[in-house]
């Protein structure tokens, strides 16, 4: 017990509180990421079925919505990888014990959520197709009925299947970060070795993949980049929050808005230039954590909300983005 407390105590109290202050907010932002449905989105899909949706949305409301969902909220998952790596490498648990824990907290939920979604979503549509077939008029409503055994493997394990259009996230695309985190933990000894032995080369290596939008063989480029940055943070005790605190709001906010407008209007979401918006939003959130941490009441509320509603937030995020 004393040994374990020593490992955990290597994380200073201020850093621990700053990370804790963001947990609930980042969980909420993950939900907001998927709140990017605008009037233009359903046009092609609705054209197939002939159904019309009344979608009244002002231009101002649309841009506010996009700024939150495709702008500032994009920091949530990168910071998830950053914090996860930092805490992992700082705590320095035995690798075997770490893997056993992550099998229970990451792999098991990943497979259970996938199986539950298939059982409910596909099962209900299958029953409806037999009982009330007129309800299912869309030609692509149940593509799973035509899947092969290989398609199901792709669905569960999440590697590329370009023929069906699915991405690395698997059947539940929103769970990609859970899958990628476990894979990164599996290779974390190698990542730590490279960070310690070839720090400059490793930084250039992950930056190339991220900035040039080149996906590594087994995880998303964003996941590799921020997870490895978390390792750098832990190994070299980089004062990350202090660096963010030095940037003044009057400089940071206009720059963040300008970067978002340029990437949104001229490049588009998920383009090779979008990494800059994500990076800027991460800095905003790291700096904002000081405001939460300094206010004792705000810190207590956010910590309580995360602990009390972590399961509900996970369920909401999954249901909101179910295929």
PDB file of C-alpha atoms in Angstrom:
ATOM      1  CA  UNK A   1       0.000   0.000   0.000  1.00  0.00           C
ATOM      2  CA  UNK A   2       2.829   2.412   0.861  1.00  0.00           C
ATOM      3  CA  UNK A   3       4.530   1.645  -2.438  1.00  0.00           C
ATOM      4  CA  UNK A   4       1.338   2.318  -4.362  1.00  0.00           C
ATOM      5  CA  UNK A   5       0.786   5.615  -2.543  1.00  0.00           C
ATOM      6  CA  UNK A   6       4.318   6.688  -3.433  1.00  0.00           C
ATOM      7  CA  UNK A   7       3.666   6.072  -7.107  1.00  0.00           C
ATOM      8  CA  UNK A   8       0.434   8.032  -7.084  1.00  0.00           C
ATOM      9  CA  UNK A   9       1.955  10.863  -5.025  1.00  0.00           C
ATOM     10  CA  UNK A  10       4.370  11.626  -7.903  1.00  0.00           C
ATOM     11  CA  UNK A  11       1.446  13.518  -9.466  1.00  0.00           C
ATOM     12  CA  UNK A  12       1.436  16.908  -7.738  1.00  0.00           C
ATOM     13  CA  UNK A  13      -1.805  18.070  -6.170  1.00  0.00           C
ATOM     14  CA  UNK A  14      -2.240  21.097  -8.429  1.00  0.00           C
ATOM     15  CA  UNK A  15      -1.985  19.032 -11.623  1.00  0.00           C
ATOM     16  CA  UNK A  16      -4.319  16.402 -10.206  1.00  0.00           C
ATOM     17  CA  UNK A  17      -6.934  19.037  -9.379  1.00  0.00           C
ATOM     18  CA  UNK A  18      -6.648  20.653 -12.812  1.00  0.00           C
ATOM     19  CA  UNK A  19      -7.238  17.292 -14.522  1.00  0.00           C
ATOM     20  CA  UNK A  20     -10.114  16.499 -12.159  1.00  0.00           C
ATOM     21  CA  UNK A  21     -11.728  19.875 -12.843  1.00  0.00           C
ATOM     22  CA  UNK A  22     -12.111  19.016 -16.543  1.00  0.00           C
ATOM     23  CA  UNK A  23     -13.438  15.463 -16.339  1.00  0.00           C
ATOM     24  CA  UNK A  24     -17.150  16.288 -16.295  1.00  0.00           C
ATOM     25  CA  UNK A  25     -16.854  19.107 -18.829  1.00  0.00           C
ATOM     26  CA  UNK A  26     -14.940  16.923 -21.294  1.00  0.00           C
ATOM     27  CA  UNK A  27     -17.506  14.139 -20.924  1.00  0.00           C
ATOM     28  CA  UNK A  28     -20.266  16.619 -21.796  1.00  0.00           C
ATOM     29  CA  UNK A  29     -18.279  17.955 -24.764  1.00  0.00           C
ATOM     30  CA  UNK A  30     -17.998  14.424 -26.164  1.00  0.00           C
ATOM     31  CA  UNK A  31     -21.797  14.422 -26.344  1.00  0.00           C
ATOM     32  CA  UNK A  32     -21.792  17.876 -27.961  1.00  0.00           C
ATOM     33  CA  UNK A  33     -19.374  16.685 -30.641  1.00  0.00           C
ATOM     34  CA  UNK A  34     -22.255  14.665 -32.089  1.00  0.00           C
ATOM     35  CA  UNK A  35     -24.681  17.592 -31.939  1.00  0.00           C
ATOM     36  CA  UNK A  36     -23.647  18.791 -35.408  1.00  0.00           C
ATOM     37  CA  UNK A  37     -26.766  17.857 -37.367  1.00  0.00           C
ATOM     38  CA  UNK A  38     -27.816  20.811 -39.555  1.00  0.00           C
ATOM     39  CA  UNK A  39     -30.522  21.310 -42.162  1.00  0.00           C
ATOM     40  CA  UNK A  40     -28.090  20.440 -44.964  1.00  0.00           C
ATOM     41  CA  UNK A  41     -27.126  17.033 -43.553  1.00  0.00           C
ATOM     42  CA  UNK A  42     -30.257  14.946 -44.250  1.00  0.00           C
ATOM     43  CA  UNK A  43     -30.821  16.143 -47.831  1.00  0.00           C
ATOM     44  CA  UNK A  44     -29.259  13.181 -49.613  1.00  0.00           C
ATOM     45  CA  UNK A  45     -30.614  10.570 -47.212  1.00  0.00           C
ATOM     46  CA  UNK A  46     -34.156  11.931 -47.281  1.00  0.00           C
ATOM     47  CA  UNK A  47     -34.091  12.077 -51.058  1.00  0.00           C
ATOM     48  CA  UNK A  48     -33.977   8.276 -51.153  1.00  0.00           C
ATOM     49  CA  UNK A  49     -37.000   7.784 -48.923  1.00  0.00           C
ATOM     50  CA  UNK A  50     -39.071  10.790 -49.949  1.00  0.00           C
ATOM     51  CA  UNK A  51     -39.682  11.867 -46.335  1.00  0.00           C
ATOM     52  CA  UNK A  52     -39.382  15.538 -45.412  1.00  0.00           C
ATOM     53  CA  UNK A  53     -38.239  16.846 -42.048  1.00  0.00           C
ATOM     54  CA  UNK A  54     -39.215  20.285 -40.788  1.00  0.00           C
ATOM     55  CA  UNK A  55     -35.896  21.736 -39.682  1.00  0.00           C
ATOM     56  CA  UNK A  56     -36.083  25.437 -38.785  1.00  0.00           C
ATOM     57  CA  UNK A  57     -32.638  26.724 -37.936  1.00  0.00           C
ATOM     58  CA  UNK A  58     -31.286  30.264 -38.035  1.00  0.00           C
ATOM     59  CA  UNK A  59     -27.839  30.970 -39.464  1.00  0.00           C
ATOM     60  CA  UNK A  60     -26.692  32.354 -36.113  1.00  0.00           C
ATOM     61  CA  UNK A  61     -27.866  29.229 -34.303  1.00  0.00           C
ATOM     62  CA  UNK A  62     -26.192  27.032 -36.893  1.00  0.00           C
ATOM     63  CA  UNK A  63     -22.792  28.700 -36.488  1.00  0.00           C
ATOM     64  CA  UNK A  64     -22.975  28.669 -32.705  1.00  0.00           C
ATOM     65  CA  UNK A  65     -23.833  24.972 -32.865  1.00  0.00           C
ATOM     66  CA  UNK A  66     -20.953  24.232 -35.243  1.00  0.00           C
ATOM     67  CA  UNK A  67     -18.494  26.278 -33.189  1.00  0.00           C
ATOM     68  CA  UNK A  68     -19.287  24.149 -30.146  1.00  0.00           C
ATOM     69  CA  UNK A  69     -19.638  20.728 -31.794  1.00  0.00           C
ATOM     70  CA  UNK A  70     -16.969  21.018 -34.511  1.00  0.00           C
ATOM     71  CA  UNK A  71     -14.789  23.605 -32.811  1.00  0.00           C
ATOM     72  CA  UNK A  72     -14.184  23.914 -29.103  1.00  0.00           C
ATOM     73  CA  UNK A  73     -15.598  20.462 -28.238  1.00  0.00           C
ATOM     74  CA  UNK A  74     -13.008  18.741 -30.424  1.00  0.00           C
ATOM     75  CA  UNK A  75     -10.522  18.983 -27.564  1.00  0.00           C
ATOM     76  CA  UNK A  76     -12.424  16.403 -25.497  1.00  0.00           C
ATOM     77  CA  UNK A  77     -11.067  13.162 -26.966  1.00  0.00           C
ATOM     78  CA  UNK A  78      -7.469  14.399 -27.472  1.00  0.00           C
ATOM     79  CA  UNK A  79      -7.340  15.520 -23.834  1.00  0.00           C
ATOM     80  CA  UNK A  80      -8.805  12.140 -22.874  1.00  0.00           C
ATOM     81  CA  UNK A  81      -5.760  10.452 -24.449  1.00  0.00           C
ATOM     82  CA  UNK A  82      -3.376  13.056 -23.037  1.00  0.00           C
ATOM     83  CA  UNK A  83      -4.619  12.683 -19.457  1.00  0.00           C
ATOM     84  CA  UNK A  84      -4.898   8.890 -19.695  1.00  0.00           C
ATOM     85  CA  UNK A  85      -1.277   8.566 -20.810  1.00  0.00           C
ATOM     86  CA  UNK A  86       0.010  11.054 -18.245  1.00  0.00           C
ATOM     87  CA  UNK A  87      -1.726   9.314 -15.355  1.00  0.00           C
ATOM     88  CA  UNK A  88      -0.663   5.878 -16.582  1.00  0.00           C
ATOM     89  CA  UNK A  89       3.021   6.720 -16.902  1.00  0.00           C
ATOM     90  CA  UNK A  90       3.106   8.709 -13.679  1.00  0.00           C
ATOM     91  CA  UNK A  91       1.473   5.950 -11.642  1.00  0.00           C
ATOM     92  CA  UNK A  92       3.777   3.410 -13.284  1.00  0.00           C
ATOM     93  CA  UNK A  93       1.781   0.307 -12.390  1.00  0.00           C
ATOM     94  CA  UNK A  94       3.250  -3.131 -13.233  1.00  0.00           C
ATOM     95  CA  UNK A  95       2.395  -3.837 -16.869  1.00  0.00           C
ATOM     96  CA  UNK A  96       0.611  -7.123 -16.174  1.00  0.00           C
ATOM     97  CA  UNK A  97      -1.587  -5.543 -13.508  1.00  0.00           C
ATOM     98  CA  UNK A  98      -2.337  -2.627 -15.835  1.00  0.00           C
ATOM     99  CA  UNK A  99      -3.461  -4.905 -18.671  1.00  0.00           C
ATOM    100  CA  UNK A 100      -5.724  -6.913 -16.359  1.00  0.00           C
ATOM    101  CA  UNK A 101      -7.357  -3.721 -15.141  1.00  0.00           C
ATOM    102  CA  UNK A 102      -7.865  -2.362 -18.662  1.00  0.00           C
ATOM    103  CA  UNK A 103      -9.342  -5.630 -19.872  1.00  0.00           C
ATOM    104  CA  UNK A 104     -12.071  -5.068 -17.307  1.00  0.00           C
ATOM    105  CA  UNK A 105     -12.531  -1.305 -17.708  1.00  0.00           C
ATOM    106  CA  UNK A 106     -11.970  -0.900 -21.479  1.00  0.00           C
ATOM    107  CA  UNK A 107     -12.217  -4.149 -23.434  1.00  0.00           C
ATOM    108  CA  UNK A 108     -15.210  -5.615 -21.609  1.00  0.00           C
ATOM    109  CA  UNK A 109     -17.373  -2.453 -21.969  1.00  0.00           C
ATOM    110  CA  UNK A 110     -16.313  -2.157 -25.616  1.00  0.00           C
ATOM    111  CA  UNK A 111     -17.626  -5.628 -26.469  1.00  0.00           C
ATOM    112  CA  UNK A 112     -20.677  -5.382 -24.218  1.00  0.00           C
ATOM    113  CA  UNK A 113     -21.794  -2.069 -25.758  1.00  0.00           C
ATOM    114  CA  UNK A 114     -21.321  -3.487 -29.254  1.00  0.00           C
ATOM    115  CA  UNK A 115     -23.277  -6.646 -28.474  1.00  0.00           C
ATOM    116  CA  UNK A 116     -26.037  -4.688 -26.713  1.00  0.00           C
ATOM    117  CA  UNK A 117     -26.387  -2.260 -29.605  1.00  0.00           C
ATOM    118  CA  UNK A 118     -26.618  -5.072 -32.142  1.00  0.00           C
ATOM    119  CA  UNK A 119     -29.147  -6.956 -30.021  1.00  0.00           C
ATOM    120  CA  UNK A 120     -31.393  -3.916 -29.537  1.00  0.00           C
ATOM    121  CA  UNK A 121     -30.950  -1.903 -32.703  1.00  0.00           C
ATOM    122  CA  UNK A 122     -30.707  -4.690 -35.273  1.00  0.00           C
ATOM    123  CA  UNK A 123     -33.068  -6.951 -33.341  1.00  0.00           C
ATOM    124  CA  UNK A 124     -35.808  -4.339 -33.163  1.00  0.00           C
ATOM    125  CA  UNK A 125     -35.494  -3.531 -36.856  1.00  0.00           C
ATOM    126  CA  UNK A 126     -35.584  -7.210 -37.721  1.00  0.00           C
ATOM    127  CA  UNK A 127     -38.782  -7.655 -35.714  1.00  0.00           C
ATOM    128  CA  UNK A 128     -40.317  -4.564 -37.323  1.00  0.00           C
ATOM    129  CA  UNK A 129     -39.400  -5.804 -40.798  1.00  0.00           C
ATOM    130  CA  UNK A 130     -41.412  -8.946 -40.124  1.00  0.00           C
ATOM    131  CA  UNK A 131     -44.360  -7.393 -38.273  1.00  0.00           C
ATOM    132  CA  UNK A 132     -44.751  -3.992 -39.959  1.00  0.00           C
ATOM    133  CA  UNK A 133     -42.555  -4.020 -43.085  1.00  0.00           C
ATOM    134  CA  UNK A 134     -43.995  -0.725 -44.345  1.00  0.00           C
ATOM    135  CA  UNK A 135     -42.168   1.103 -41.541  1.00  0.00           C
ATOM    136  CA  UNK A 136     -38.818   0.142 -43.018  1.00  0.00           C
ATOM    137  CA  UNK A 137     -38.937   1.809 -46.393  1.00  0.00           C
ATOM    138  CA  UNK A 138     -35.304   2.927 -46.585  1.00  0.00           C
ATOM    139  CA  UNK A 139     -33.235   0.609 -48.827  1.00  0.00           C
ATOM    140  CA  UNK A 140     -30.251   0.643 -46.438  1.00  0.00           C
ATOM    141  CA  UNK A 141     -32.222   0.251 -43.232  1.00  0.00           C
ATOM    142  CA  UNK A 142     -30.784  -3.128 -42.191  1.00  0.00           C
ATOM    143  CA  UNK A 143     -27.482  -3.682 -44.018  1.00  0.00           C
ATOM    144  CA  UNK A 144     -26.441  -6.120 -41.275  1.00  0.00           C
ATOM    145  CA  UNK A 145     -28.790  -8.718 -42.771  1.00  0.00           C
ATOM    146  CA  UNK A 146     -26.359  -9.073 -45.668  1.00  0.00           C
ATOM    147  CA  UNK A 147     -23.124  -9.066 -43.702  1.00  0.00           C
ATOM    148  CA  UNK A 148     -20.642 -11.917 -43.997  1.00  0.00           C
ATOM    149  CA  UNK A 149     -18.669 -13.406 -41.118  1.00  0.00           C
ATOM    150  CA  UNK A 150     -15.763 -11.129 -42.076  1.00  0.00           C
ATOM    151  CA  UNK A 151     -18.043  -8.086 -41.899  1.00  0.00           C
ATOM    152  CA  UNK A 152     -18.937  -9.004 -38.323  1.00  0.00           C
ATOM    153  CA  UNK A 153     -15.257  -9.338 -37.430  1.00  0.00           C
ATOM    154  CA  UNK A 154     -14.677  -5.873 -38.828  1.00  0.00           C
ATOM    155  CA  UNK A 155     -17.633  -4.607 -36.819  1.00  0.00           C
ATOM    156  CA  UNK A 156     -16.389  -5.947 -33.500  1.00  0.00           C
ATOM    157  CA  UNK A 157     -12.656  -5.337 -33.839  1.00  0.00           C
ATOM    158  CA  UNK A 158     -12.828  -2.082 -35.731  1.00  0.00           C
ATOM    159  CA  UNK A 159     -10.104  -2.386 -38.337  1.00  0.00           C
ATOM    160  CA  UNK A 160     -10.601  -1.028 -41.852  1.00  0.00           C
ATOM    161  CA  UNK A 161     -13.165  -2.446 -44.220  1.00  0.00           C
ATOM    162  CA  UNK A 162     -13.175  -0.045 -47.132  1.00  0.00           C
ATOM    163  CA  UNK A 163     -15.659  -2.070 -49.188  1.00  0.00           C
ATOM    164  CA  UNK A 164     -18.506  -1.391 -46.757  1.00  0.00           C
ATOM    165  CA  UNK A 165     -17.427   2.138 -45.878  1.00  0.00           C
ATOM    166  CA  UNK A 166     -16.875   1.483 -42.174  1.00  0.00           C
ATOM    167  CA  UNK A 167     -13.931   3.135 -40.499  1.00  0.00           C
ATOM    168  CA  UNK A 168     -11.457   2.094 -37.823  1.00  0.00           C
ATOM    169  CA  UNK A 169     -14.048   2.630 -35.102  1.00  0.00           C
ATOM    170  CA  UNK A 170     -15.900  -0.595 -35.778  1.00  0.00           C
ATOM    171  CA  UNK A 171     -19.640  -1.159 -35.519  1.00  0.00           C
ATOM    172  CA  UNK A 172     -19.981   1.517 -32.849  1.00  0.00           C
ATOM    173  CA  UNK A 173     -17.802   4.212 -34.362  1.00  0.00           C
ATOM    174  CA  UNK A 174     -18.107   6.426 -31.287  1.00  0.00           C
ATOM    175  CA  UNK A 175     -16.262   3.781 -29.256  1.00  0.00           C
ATOM    176  CA  UNK A 176     -13.108   4.088 -31.361  1.00  0.00           C
ATOM    177  CA  UNK A 177     -11.243   5.922 -28.600  1.00  0.00           C
ATOM    178  CA  UNK A 178     -11.811   3.028 -26.151  1.00  0.00           C
ATOM    179  CA  UNK A 179     -10.394   0.547 -28.650  1.00  0.00           C
ATOM    180  CA  UNK A 180      -7.444   2.792 -29.524  1.00  0.00           C
ATOM    181  CA  UNK A 181      -6.589   3.510 -25.900  1.00  0.00           C
ATOM    182  CA  UNK A 182      -6.302  -0.187 -25.106  1.00  0.00           C
ATOM    183  CA  UNK A 183      -4.124  -0.802 -28.178  1.00  0.00           C
ATOM    184  CA  UNK A 184      -1.872   2.085 -27.186  1.00  0.00           C
ATOM    185  CA  UNK A 185      -1.588   0.730 -23.654  1.00  0.00           C
ATOM    186  CA  UNK A 186      -0.498  -2.604 -25.132  1.00  0.00           C
ATOM    187  CA  UNK A 187       2.408  -0.908 -26.922  1.00  0.00           C
ATOM    188  CA  UNK A 188       3.043   1.683 -24.193  1.00  0.00           C
ATOM    189  CA  UNK A 189       6.389   0.121 -23.102  1.00  0.00           C
ATOM    190  CA  UNK A 190       7.679   0.661 -26.651  1.00  0.00           C
ATOM    191  CA  UNK A 191       6.326   4.225 -26.734  1.00  0.00           C
ATOM    192  CA  UNK A 192       7.977   5.025 -23.406  1.00  0.00           C
ATOM    193  CA  UNK A 193      11.288   3.539 -24.594  1.00  0.00           C
ATOM    194  CA  UNK A 194      11.227   5.692 -27.737  1.00  0.00           C
ATOM    195  CA  UNK A 195      10.302   8.825 -25.765  1.00  0.00           C
ATOM    196  CA  UNK A 196      13.192   8.230 -23.383  1.00  0.00           C
ATOM    197  CA  UNK A 197      15.767   7.163 -25.985  1.00  0.00           C
ATOM    198  CA  UNK A 198      14.873   9.179 -29.097  1.00  0.00           C
ATOM    199  CA  UNK A 199      12.694  12.067 -27.843  1.00  0.00           C
ATOM    200  CA  UNK A 200      13.228  14.429 -30.800  1.00  0.00           C
ATOM    201  CA  UNK A 201      12.776  11.698 -33.416  1.00  0.00           C
ATOM    202  CA  UNK A 202       9.673  10.410 -31.638  1.00  0.00           C
ATOM    203  CA  UNK A 203       8.127  13.871 -31.514  1.00  0.00           C
ATOM    204  CA  UNK A 204       8.801  14.418 -35.220  1.00  0.00           C
ATOM    205  CA  UNK A 205       7.438  10.952 -36.001  1.00  0.00           C
ATOM    206  CA  UNK A 206       4.068  11.424 -34.296  1.00  0.00           C
ATOM    207  CA  UNK A 207       3.791  15.013 -35.552  1.00  0.00           C
ATOM    208  CA  UNK A 208       4.232  13.814 -39.143  1.00  0.00           C
ATOM    209  CA  UNK A 209       1.378  11.336 -38.804  1.00  0.00           C
ATOM    210  CA  UNK A 210      -0.887  13.900 -37.123  1.00  0.00           C
ATOM    211  CA  UNK A 211      -0.217  17.015 -39.181  1.00  0.00           C
ATOM    212  CA  UNK A 212      -0.101  15.173 -42.520  1.00  0.00           C
ATOM    213  CA  UNK A 213      -3.259  13.212 -41.663  1.00  0.00           C
ATOM    214  CA  UNK A 214      -1.589   9.841 -42.192  1.00  0.00           C
ATOM    215  CA  UNK A 215      -3.188   7.079 -40.146  1.00  0.00           C
ATOM    216  CA  UNK A 216      -0.833   4.626 -38.420  1.00  0.00           C
ATOM    217  CA  UNK A 217      -1.489   0.954 -38.987  1.00  0.00           C
ATOM    218  CA  UNK A 218      -3.398   0.244 -35.809  1.00  0.00           C
ATOM    219  CA  UNK A 219      -4.778   3.445 -34.234  1.00  0.00           C
ATOM    220  CA  UNK A 220      -5.968   6.917 -35.237  1.00  0.00           C
ATOM    221  CA  UNK A 221      -3.231   9.479 -35.775  1.00  0.00           C
ATOM    222  CA  UNK A 222      -4.876  11.785 -33.219  1.00  0.00           C
ATOM    223  CA  UNK A 223      -4.824   9.036 -30.597  1.00  0.00           C
ATOM    224  CA  UNK A 224      -1.136   8.268 -31.164  1.00  0.00           C
ATOM    225  CA  UNK A 225      -0.173  11.947 -31.083  1.00  0.00           C
ATOM    226  CA  UNK A 226      -1.886  12.963 -27.843  1.00  0.00           C
ATOM    227  CA  UNK A 227      -1.183   9.697 -26.041  1.00  0.00           C
ATOM    228  CA  UNK A 228       2.521  10.094 -26.809  1.00  0.00           C
ATOM    229  CA  UNK A 229       2.412  13.739 -25.712  1.00  0.00           C
ATOM    230  CA  UNK A 230       1.013  12.475 -22.419  1.00  0.00           C
ATOM    231  CA  UNK A 231       4.054  10.221 -22.131  1.00  0.00           C
ATOM    232  CA  UNK A 232       6.379  13.195 -22.801  1.00  0.00           C
ATOM    233  CA  UNK A 233       4.483  15.178 -20.167  1.00  0.00           C
ATOM    234  CA  UNK A 234       4.958  12.447 -17.566  1.00  0.00           C
ATOM    235  CA  UNK A 235       8.557  11.526 -18.418  1.00  0.00           C
ATOM    236  CA  UNK A 236       9.962  15.056 -18.531  1.00  0.00           C
ATOM    237  CA  UNK A 237       7.649  16.755 -15.997  1.00  0.00           C
ATOM    238  CA  UNK A 238       6.594  19.393 -18.505  1.00  0.00           C
ATOM    239  CA  UNK A 239       4.639  22.190 -16.736  1.00  0.00           C
ATOM    240  CA  UNK A 240       1.780  21.879 -19.212  1.00  0.00           C
ATOM    241  CA  UNK A 241      -0.852  23.805 -17.269  1.00  0.00           C
ATOM    242  CA  UNK A 242       1.593  26.604 -16.419  1.00  0.00           C
ATOM    243  CA  UNK A 243       2.453  26.957 -20.112  1.00  0.00           C
ATOM    244  CA  UNK A 244      -1.246  27.271 -20.966  1.00  0.00           C
ATOM    245  CA  UNK A 245      -1.746  29.767 -18.126  1.00  0.00           C
ATOM    246  CA  UNK A 246       0.892  32.111 -19.577  1.00  0.00           C
ATOM    247  CA  UNK A 247      -1.190  32.664 -22.729  1.00  0.00           C
ATOM    248  CA  UNK A 248      -3.514  35.638 -22.292  1.00  0.00           C
ATOM    249  CA  UNK A 249      -7.233  35.244 -23.015  1.00  0.00           C
ATOM    250  CA  UNK A 250      -7.318  38.373 -25.177  1.00  0.00           C
ATOM    251  CA  UNK A 251      -4.810  36.715 -27.483  1.00  0.00           C
ATOM    252  CA  UNK A 252      -6.034  33.130 -27.245  1.00  0.00           C
ATOM    253  CA  UNK A 253      -9.762  33.643 -27.922  1.00  0.00           C
ATOM    254  CA  UNK A 254      -9.428  35.710 -31.156  1.00  0.00           C
ATOM    255  CA  UNK A 255      -6.817  33.281 -32.463  1.00  0.00           C
ATOM    256  CA  UNK A 256      -9.014  30.298 -31.662  1.00  0.00           C
ATOM    257  CA  UNK A 257     -12.002  31.886 -33.427  1.00  0.00           C
ATOM    258  CA  UNK A 258      -9.917  32.789 -36.459  1.00  0.00           C
ATOM    259  CA  UNK A 259      -8.440  29.294 -36.734  1.00  0.00           C
ATOM    260  CA  UNK A 260     -11.883  27.729 -36.452  1.00  0.00           C
ATOM    261  CA  UNK A 261     -13.387  29.965 -39.149  1.00  0.00           C
ATOM    262  CA  UNK A 262     -10.527  29.292 -41.558  1.00  0.00           C
ATOM    263  CA  UNK A 263     -10.588  25.526 -41.059  1.00  0.00           C
ATOM    264  CA  UNK A 264     -14.388  25.336 -41.135  1.00  0.00           C
ATOM    265  CA  UNK A 265     -14.930  27.531 -44.188  1.00  0.00           C
ATOM    266  CA  UNK A 266     -11.919  26.668 -46.325  1.00  0.00           C
ATOM    267  CA  UNK A 267     -10.815  23.202 -45.293  1.00  0.00           C
ATOM    268  CA  UNK A 268     -13.739  21.488 -43.597  1.00  0.00           C
ATOM    269  CA  UNK A 269     -13.975  19.140 -40.650  1.00  0.00           C
ATOM    270  CA  UNK A 270     -11.498  16.246 -40.521  1.00  0.00           C
ATOM    271  CA  UNK A 271      -9.297  17.880 -43.170  1.00  0.00           C
ATOM    272  CA  UNK A 272      -5.523  17.766 -42.918  1.00  0.00           C
ATOM    273  CA  UNK A 273      -5.586  21.311 -41.486  1.00  0.00           C
ATOM    274  CA  UNK A 274      -8.159  20.606 -38.775  1.00  0.00           C
ATOM    275  CA  UNK A 275      -5.484  19.492 -36.316  1.00  0.00           C
ATOM    276  CA  UNK A 276      -4.713  23.171 -35.717  1.00  0.00           C
ATOM    277  CA  UNK A 277      -8.260  23.845 -34.470  1.00  0.00           C
ATOM    278  CA  UNK A 278      -8.100  20.806 -32.195  1.00  0.00           C
ATOM    279  CA  UNK A 279      -4.751  21.925 -30.784  1.00  0.00           C
ATOM    280  CA  UNK A 280      -6.056  25.454 -30.138  1.00  0.00           C
ATOM    281  CA  UNK A 281      -9.186  24.160 -28.396  1.00  0.00           C
ATOM    282  CA  UNK A 282      -7.002  21.959 -26.163  1.00  0.00           C
ATOM    283  CA  UNK A 283      -5.044  25.020 -25.034  1.00  0.00           C
ATOM    284  CA  UNK A 284      -8.291  26.885 -24.307  1.00  0.00           C
ATOM    285  CA  UNK A 285      -9.565  24.045 -22.143  1.00  0.00           C
ATOM    286  CA  UNK A 286      -6.263  23.557 -20.307  1.00  0.00           C
ATOM    287  CA  UNK A 287      -6.238  27.246 -19.454  1.00  0.00           C
ATOM    288  CA  UNK A 288      -9.918  27.280 -18.498  1.00  0.00           C
ATOM    289  CA  UNK A 289      -9.298  24.504 -15.965  1.00  0.00           C
ATOM    290  CA  UNK A 290      -7.572  27.091 -13.759  1.00  0.00           C
ATOM    291  CA  UNK A 291     -10.858  28.994 -13.415  1.00  0.00           C
ATOM    292  CA  UNK A 292     -12.662  25.860 -12.287  1.00  0.00           C
ATOM    293  CA  UNK A 293      -9.896  24.760  -9.927  1.00  0.00           C
ATOM    294  CA  UNK A 294      -9.549  28.194  -8.306  1.00  0.00           C
ATOM    295  CA  UNK A 295     -13.257  28.344  -7.478  1.00  0.00           C
ATOM    296  CA  UNK A 296     -13.742  25.818  -4.709  1.00  0.00           C
ATOM    297  CA  UNK A 297     -17.478  25.520  -5.259  1.00  0.00           C
ATOM    298  CA  UNK A 298     -17.156  25.049  -9.007  1.00  0.00           C
ATOM    299  CA  UNK A 299     -14.465  22.409  -8.504  1.00  0.00           C
ATOM    300  CA  UNK A 300     -16.581  20.483  -5.994  1.00  0.00           C
ATOM    301  CA  UNK A 301     -19.627  20.585  -8.277  1.00  0.00           C
ATOM    302  CA  UNK A 302     -17.761  19.366 -11.375  1.00  0.00           C
ATOM    303  CA  UNK A 303     -16.064  16.597  -9.426  1.00  0.00           C
ATOM    304  CA  UNK A 304     -19.391  15.482  -7.929  1.00  0.00           C
ATOM    305  CA  UNK A 305     -21.205  15.599 -11.282  1.00  0.00           C
ATOM    306  CA  UNK A 306     -18.568  13.475 -12.983  1.00  0.00           C
ATOM    307  CA  UNK A 307     -18.527  10.831 -10.257  1.00  0.00           C
ATOM    308  CA  UNK A 308     -22.322  10.797  -9.914  1.00  0.00           C
ATOM    309  CA  UNK A 309     -23.166  10.797 -13.630  1.00  0.00           C
ATOM    310  CA  UNK A 310     -20.228   9.117 -15.374  1.00  0.00           C
ATOM    311  CA  UNK A 311     -22.327   6.091 -16.332  1.00  0.00           C
ATOM    312  CA  UNK A 312     -25.243   8.211 -17.576  1.00  0.00           C
ATOM    313  CA  UNK A 313     -22.905  10.337 -19.719  1.00  0.00           C
ATOM    314  CA  UNK A 314     -21.393   7.240 -21.263  1.00  0.00           C
ATOM    315  CA  UNK A 315     -24.836   5.844 -22.090  1.00  0.00           C
ATOM    316  CA  UNK A 316     -26.034   9.190 -23.497  1.00  0.00           C
ATOM    317  CA  UNK A 317     -22.962   9.543 -25.721  1.00  0.00           C
ATOM    318  CA  UNK A 318     -23.388   6.013 -27.036  1.00  0.00           C
ATOM    319  CA  UNK A 319     -27.124   6.348 -27.714  1.00  0.00           C
ATOM    320  CA  UNK A 320     -26.686   9.758 -29.319  1.00  0.00           C
ATOM    321  CA  UNK A 321     -24.326   8.384 -31.955  1.00  0.00           C
ATOM    322  CA  UNK A 322     -25.613   4.820 -32.423  1.00  0.00           C
ATOM    323  CA  UNK A 323     -25.580   3.740 -36.031  1.00  0.00           C
TER     324      UNK A 323
END
